[in-house]
Amino acid sequence: MRLNPKGMASSTMYKLDGDREQSGGAIGLFRSEATMSDDVCFEILARLPVEALFRFSCVSREWHRLISDDYLRWRLPLLASAVFYRCGDGESEKPRFACTSRGSLRECSLEFFPFHRSSAIVDCCHGLLLSYSSFHSMFYVVSPITMRWVELPRPPKRAQLSVLAFDPRHSSEYKVVAFTGWLPRGAELMVFASETGRWAERSVQWGLDPDAMTTTLRYFAGTLYILAHPNYAVAVDLGDDSVCRLIELPEAMKHGARLDMSAGGLQYACNDGGRLRVWMHNESSGGGWVLKHSVNVNGAVVALHPEREVAYLRADWKLVSYDLRKNKVEEVLEMEEERETACYVVNMWLFPFSRHMSDCLATRTVVETYPSDAKEYSV
């Protein structure tokens, strides 16, 4: 089934070759390269709501080029997403997804996804949600911003722990990793690849007891990293061979520790007793760790900025950014309304704006090649 871009301004229509059929609204500003420089366009685009940028990237090749530019992507703030379960209003089982880039959470309806009540959101990666129905043993990948979703083929085995693996900096394809059983020193898993549309069963040996593994998992550039007690990160290559290696952490793992890919390298962060420490893994020096920052600041580590030396912390219903170079704290968003309405945060993810963020589902016209038991839907 073919997916079609949607969400254009109702008074304006464009051909894919960039010719303007009617003028209307702010879109009329961008008539051609001759009338406005890229620098001016970037300044205007950076002030638009992020949702509008996803829609406008479908207008023409020229617009797609402007919005895909790395400079614009660097200028745009991180998006924050959260899943809530409201308490006390009779809808405690209804998940809430919120997205923001302007200092407060704005609820994004999941009503377009027909299984949002019968499935649970189990992971989020760069703006895509992974939803799982335990009753039907079915997975769904959902793009809440573009309101597209895809149903994956039924996996051959029942999943116990599932991860969405999507790194748009390296590929517009995604994978779903489902752990189906535990071995004495490893695990059995299934890997779904959007490129092939099929599940593949594999066994991995990582040399640690399964009880040592945590549910803190991160995916970067084809490798799944799993934090493990007492002081390890397990790196699982999701290629055909599924090779595993152990990376020794710089210290015993603390509660709330995080792995992230930031500034081009693997980084480990933890906040213990109000002391935030950030290490970078140095592959060139035998795989050792280098302590980059050690500062006094309160708050649980949520994420590290993928390109800048900035840590995101959560404390007292607020998300703040801490510039590790300038020692500067800024409030990103406040969840005062959620606290007043007796919500509690089940999980929170951060992801940067990316031109590839929903390429695999919606921001371009695509034809998927999954087997006949896979389905796609657009609204």
XYZ file of C-alpha atoms in Angstrom:
379
model
C 0.000 0.000 0.000
C 1.350 3.408 -0.913
C 1.678 6.092 1.746
C 0.913 9.650 0.725
C 2.123 12.887 2.366
C -0.577 14.846 4.143
C -1.104 17.961 6.187
C -0.519 20.732 3.624
C -2.180 24.113 4.119
C -5.673 23.866 2.665
C -5.328 26.993 0.524
C -2.037 25.956 -1.061
C -1.160 23.169 -3.471
C 2.235 22.271 -4.918
C 3.568 19.952 -7.529
C 6.544 17.725 -6.675
C 8.684 19.619 -9.176
C 8.406 22.712 -6.990
C 6.075 24.755 -9.211
C 3.577 26.774 -7.217
C -0.039 26.306 -8.293
C -1.539 28.731 -5.769
C 0.001 31.032 -3.200
C -1.162 31.174 0.354
C 0.054 31.600 3.901
C 3.716 31.507 4.870
C 4.463 28.966 2.151
C 4.222 31.675 -0.471
C 7.468 33.166 0.831
C 9.494 30.346 -0.708
C 8.961 30.855 -4.412
C 12.443 30.187 -5.726
C 16.116 30.359 -4.863
C 16.328 33.646 -6.733
C 14.041 35.518 -4.344
C 15.445 34.416 -0.988
C 18.796 33.082 0.201
C 19.125 29.797 2.063
C 20.333 31.637 5.182
C 17.119 33.664 5.368
C 15.040 30.543 4.724
C 16.828 28.741 7.566
C 16.062 31.592 9.968
C 12.350 31.400 9.099
C 12.143 27.599 9.125
C 13.864 27.373 12.516
C 10.974 29.367 14.027
C 8.210 27.132 12.678
C 6.548 24.371 14.707
C 8.394 21.101 14.206
C 5.229 19.325 13.051
C 4.928 21.829 10.190
C 8.472 21.089 9.034
C 7.677 17.412 8.596
C 4.698 18.295 6.425
C 6.448 21.029 4.452
C 9.340 18.708 3.564
C 6.893 16.917 1.249
C 5.987 20.051 -0.749
C 8.838 19.937 -3.272
C 12.387 18.761 -3.792
C 13.683 22.239 -2.969
C 11.803 22.352 0.317
C 13.005 18.847 1.164
C 16.592 19.977 0.511
C 16.262 23.000 2.804
C 14.615 21.098 5.641
C 17.098 18.216 5.295
C 20.122 20.472 5.676
C 22.397 19.579 8.603
C 22.677 23.242 9.629
C 18.928 23.553 10.120
C 18.824 20.245 11.991
C 21.531 21.546 14.343
C 19.577 24.762 14.960
C 16.365 23.004 15.949
C 15.824 21.991 19.583
C 15.457 18.441 20.763
C 11.970 17.056 20.869
C 10.783 15.521 24.103
C 8.257 12.735 24.212
C 6.587 11.097 27.156
C 3.989 8.443 27.813
C 1.545 9.123 30.634
C -1.083 7.086 32.448
C -3.707 9.375 33.929
C -4.973 8.474 37.375
C -8.334 9.236 38.943
C -10.266 10.166 35.803
C -11.524 6.736 34.789
C -8.978 6.438 31.996
C -6.028 5.091 33.959
C -5.281 2.488 31.296
C -5.265 4.918 28.387
C -1.724 5.889 27.340
C -0.953 9.531 26.627
C 1.764 10.571 24.230
C 2.999 14.153 24.358
C 5.477 15.961 22.149
C 7.015 19.382 22.563
C 9.752 21.712 21.469
C 8.409 24.917 23.041
C 8.657 24.486 26.790
C 5.511 22.533 27.608
C 3.947 19.209 26.779
C 1.177 19.109 24.208
C -0.771 15.888 24.000
C -0.587 14.112 20.652
C -3.624 11.976 20.045
C -3.067 8.316 19.231
C -6.658 7.861 18.096
C -5.445 7.367 14.519
C -3.802 4.123 15.670
C -6.692 1.649 16.111
C -4.780 -0.593 18.532
C -3.701 2.146 20.936
C -6.036 0.806 23.639
C -5.299 -2.893 23.154
C -1.507 -2.594 22.937
C 1.217 -1.021 25.073
C 4.019 1.314 24.037
C 7.192 -0.560 24.966
C 9.898 1.590 23.382
C 10.601 4.804 21.485
C 13.524 5.595 19.217
C 14.072 8.864 17.337
C 10.377 9.683 17.214
C 9.025 6.247 16.320
C 7.040 4.255 18.876
C 7.091 0.480 19.270
C 3.740 -0.872 20.434
C 3.108 -4.487 21.417
C -0.125 -6.414 21.896
C 0.595 -9.287 24.287
C -2.835 -10.818 23.642
C -2.251 -11.109 19.891
C 1.581 -11.255 20.064
C 1.746 -8.479 17.461
C 4.138 -5.549 17.046
C 3.336 -2.140 15.562
C 5.685 0.717 14.667
C 3.924 4.068 15.012
C 4.847 7.603 13.958
C 2.691 9.909 16.147
C 3.816 13.113 14.439
C 2.932 11.975 10.931
C 0.066 9.698 12.066
C 1.300 6.615 10.216
C 1.684 3.086 11.516
C 2.713 -0.323 10.280
C 1.808 -3.782 11.559
C 4.731 -6.212 11.545
C 4.392 -9.885 10.621
C 3.555 -12.058 13.617
C 6.832 -13.171 15.260
C 7.466 -16.935 15.420
C 7.957 -16.817 19.208
C 6.558 -14.807 22.098
C 8.648 -11.805 23.142
C 9.773 -11.181 26.729
C 11.676 -7.918 26.167
C 11.539 -5.775 23.024
C 13.580 -2.898 21.633
C 13.111 -0.578 18.655
C 16.464 -0.077 16.894
C 16.463 3.023 14.703
C 19.479 5.263 14.112
C 18.578 7.822 11.402
C 22.124 9.172 11.317
C 23.221 5.939 9.652
C 20.129 4.471 7.980
C 16.445 5.168 7.394
C 15.686 1.479 8.030
C 14.705 0.215 11.476
C 14.868 -3.083 13.347
C 12.855 -4.599 16.183
C 14.789 -6.814 18.590
C 12.706 -9.228 20.680
C 14.315 -11.351 23.390
C 12.472 -14.688 23.537
C 14.477 -16.751 26.033
C 17.582 -16.834 28.191
C 20.630 -19.074 27.913
C 23.108 -19.791 30.746
C 25.452 -17.053 29.414
C 23.396 -15.417 26.711
C 19.968 -15.153 25.119
C 17.757 -16.192 22.245
C 16.303 -13.371 20.215
C 14.433 -12.474 17.054
C 15.329 -9.520 14.844
C 12.856 -7.922 12.450
C 14.395 -5.766 9.705
C 12.257 -3.252 7.825
C 14.603 -3.672 4.873
C 13.631 -7.343 4.412
C 10.234 -7.357 6.149
C 11.063 -10.621 7.929
C 11.989 -11.976 11.342
C 15.305 -13.804 11.858
C 15.992 -16.032 14.893
C 19.420 -15.852 16.530
C 21.319 -16.916 19.631
C 23.875 -14.656 21.310
C 26.517 -15.436 23.926
C 27.694 -12.484 25.986
C 29.471 -14.317 28.793
C 27.340 -13.054 31.693
C 24.521 -14.561 33.711
C 21.135 -13.288 32.436
C 20.344 -11.995 35.945
C 23.166 -9.479 35.512
C 21.449 -7.816 32.559
C 19.388 -4.645 33.040
C 16.607 -3.232 30.886
C 18.702 -0.157 30.033
C 19.328 -0.629 26.312
C 20.526 1.776 23.620
C 20.999 1.293 19.897
C 23.637 3.057 17.802
C 24.919 2.366 14.294
C 24.013 -1.311 14.115
C 24.965 -2.190 17.694
C 22.672 -2.740 20.681
C 24.245 -1.778 24.026
C 22.931 -3.271 27.277
C 24.052 -2.204 30.745
C 24.887 -5.164 32.994
C 25.907 -5.618 36.620
C 28.289 -5.085 38.167
C 30.199 -2.898 35.682
C 29.689 -3.888 32.065
C 28.098 -2.779 28.841
C 27.256 -5.633 26.485
C 27.586 -4.686 22.809
C 25.512 -6.885 20.478
C 26.177 -6.487 16.756
C 22.791 -6.856 15.063
C 24.372 -7.985 11.812
C 24.043 -11.521 10.525
C 26.687 -12.894 12.926
C 25.284 -11.244 16.108
C 28.764 -10.991 17.639
C 28.872 -9.858 21.291
C 31.618 -8.118 23.233
C 31.927 -6.892 26.804
C 32.919 -3.300 27.544
C 34.034 -2.726 31.123
C 32.533 0.428 32.622
C 34.771 2.984 34.378
C 33.138 2.206 37.738
C 30.491 -0.016 39.290
C 27.147 0.728 37.682
C 24.901 3.090 39.635
C 21.122 3.321 39.637
C 19.927 5.544 36.811
C 23.126 5.207 34.772
C 22.826 5.914 31.049
C 24.623 5.034 27.845
C 24.294 7.445 24.928
C 26.007 8.270 21.676
C 27.110 11.885 21.934
C 29.687 14.026 20.145
C 30.532 11.111 17.879
C 31.351 8.613 20.621
C 29.857 6.254 23.184
C 29.368 8.012 26.525
C 28.422 6.780 29.989
C 26.735 9.090 32.494
C 25.530 8.715 36.067
C 24.448 11.028 38.863
C 25.412 9.713 42.276
C 24.658 11.863 45.310
C 24.320 15.068 43.304
C 27.570 14.519 41.395
C 27.114 14.121 37.643
C 29.960 12.321 35.891
C 30.266 11.747 32.157
C 32.846 9.459 30.525
C 33.645 8.934 26.849
C 34.704 5.542 25.518
C 38.004 5.875 23.674
C 38.201 3.147 21.035
C 41.584 4.353 19.782
C 43.343 3.815 23.131
C 42.458 0.196 23.718
C 38.828 0.760 24.613
C 39.381 2.737 27.819
C 37.181 5.454 29.309
C 38.085 9.120 29.678
C 36.345 11.226 32.335
C 35.026 14.265 30.460
C 32.952 16.012 33.124
C 32.368 15.881 36.870
C 29.987 18.548 38.191
C 27.647 19.113 41.119
C 24.054 19.101 39.865
C 20.865 17.389 41.009
C 18.494 15.374 38.852
C 18.206 11.983 37.210
C 20.010 11.676 33.881
C 17.513 11.329 31.026
C 19.783 11.653 28.002
C 22.857 13.276 26.516
C 22.591 15.586 23.545
C 23.672 13.681 20.415
C 25.874 16.504 19.110
C 26.646 18.924 21.942
C 28.113 18.577 25.435
C 24.723 18.907 27.105
C 23.054 16.582 29.619
C 19.286 16.433 30.146
C 18.097 15.904 33.713
C 14.692 15.325 35.247
C 13.772 16.648 38.679
C 10.640 18.025 40.382
C 8.387 17.641 37.325
C 10.824 19.570 35.177
C 13.210 18.651 32.394
C 16.346 20.795 32.361
C 19.409 20.942 30.158
C 22.854 21.326 31.671
C 25.591 22.710 29.435
C 28.643 20.773 30.623
C 31.095 23.255 29.117
C 29.453 26.475 30.314
C 28.031 25.085 33.590
C 24.687 26.576 32.597
C 21.239 25.188 33.468
C 18.166 25.925 31.338
C 14.602 24.712 31.757
C 13.452 22.696 28.754
C 9.903 21.976 29.828
C 7.722 22.013 32.914
C 5.113 19.357 33.650
C 3.114 21.399 36.165
C -0.216 20.636 34.504
C 0.541 16.918 34.541
C 1.358 17.076 38.253
C -1.860 18.956 39.030
C -3.966 16.419 37.126
C -2.388 13.517 39.022
C -0.476 12.038 36.099
C 2.617 9.998 36.571
C 5.305 9.557 33.951
C 5.759 5.962 32.879
C 8.748 6.752 30.707
C 10.319 9.679 28.923
C 12.455 9.724 25.799
C 14.384 12.478 24.075
C 15.183 12.484 20.401
C 16.673 15.115 18.086
C 14.952 16.540 15.070
C 16.104 14.487 12.101
C 15.368 14.584 8.406
C 15.209 10.785 8.565
C 13.001 10.717 11.639
C 9.988 9.260 9.893
C 11.273 8.566 6.392
C 10.591 4.872 6.813
C 6.913 5.527 7.516
C 5.642 8.793 6.150
C 7.721 11.804 5.100
C 8.119 10.590 1.551
C 5.985 8.574 -0.833
C 7.126 4.959 -0.470
C 6.001 1.493 -1.398
C 6.826 -1.129 1.223
C 7.845 -4.643 0.243
C 6.831 -6.596 3.317
C 5.239 -10.031 2.908
C 1.477 -10.248 2.501
C 0.879 -10.653 6.239
C 2.364 -7.216 6.973
C 0.002 -4.249 6.751
C 0.361 -0.489 6.381
C -2.190 2.178 7.053
C -2.441 5.914 6.534
C -5.012 8.379 7.776
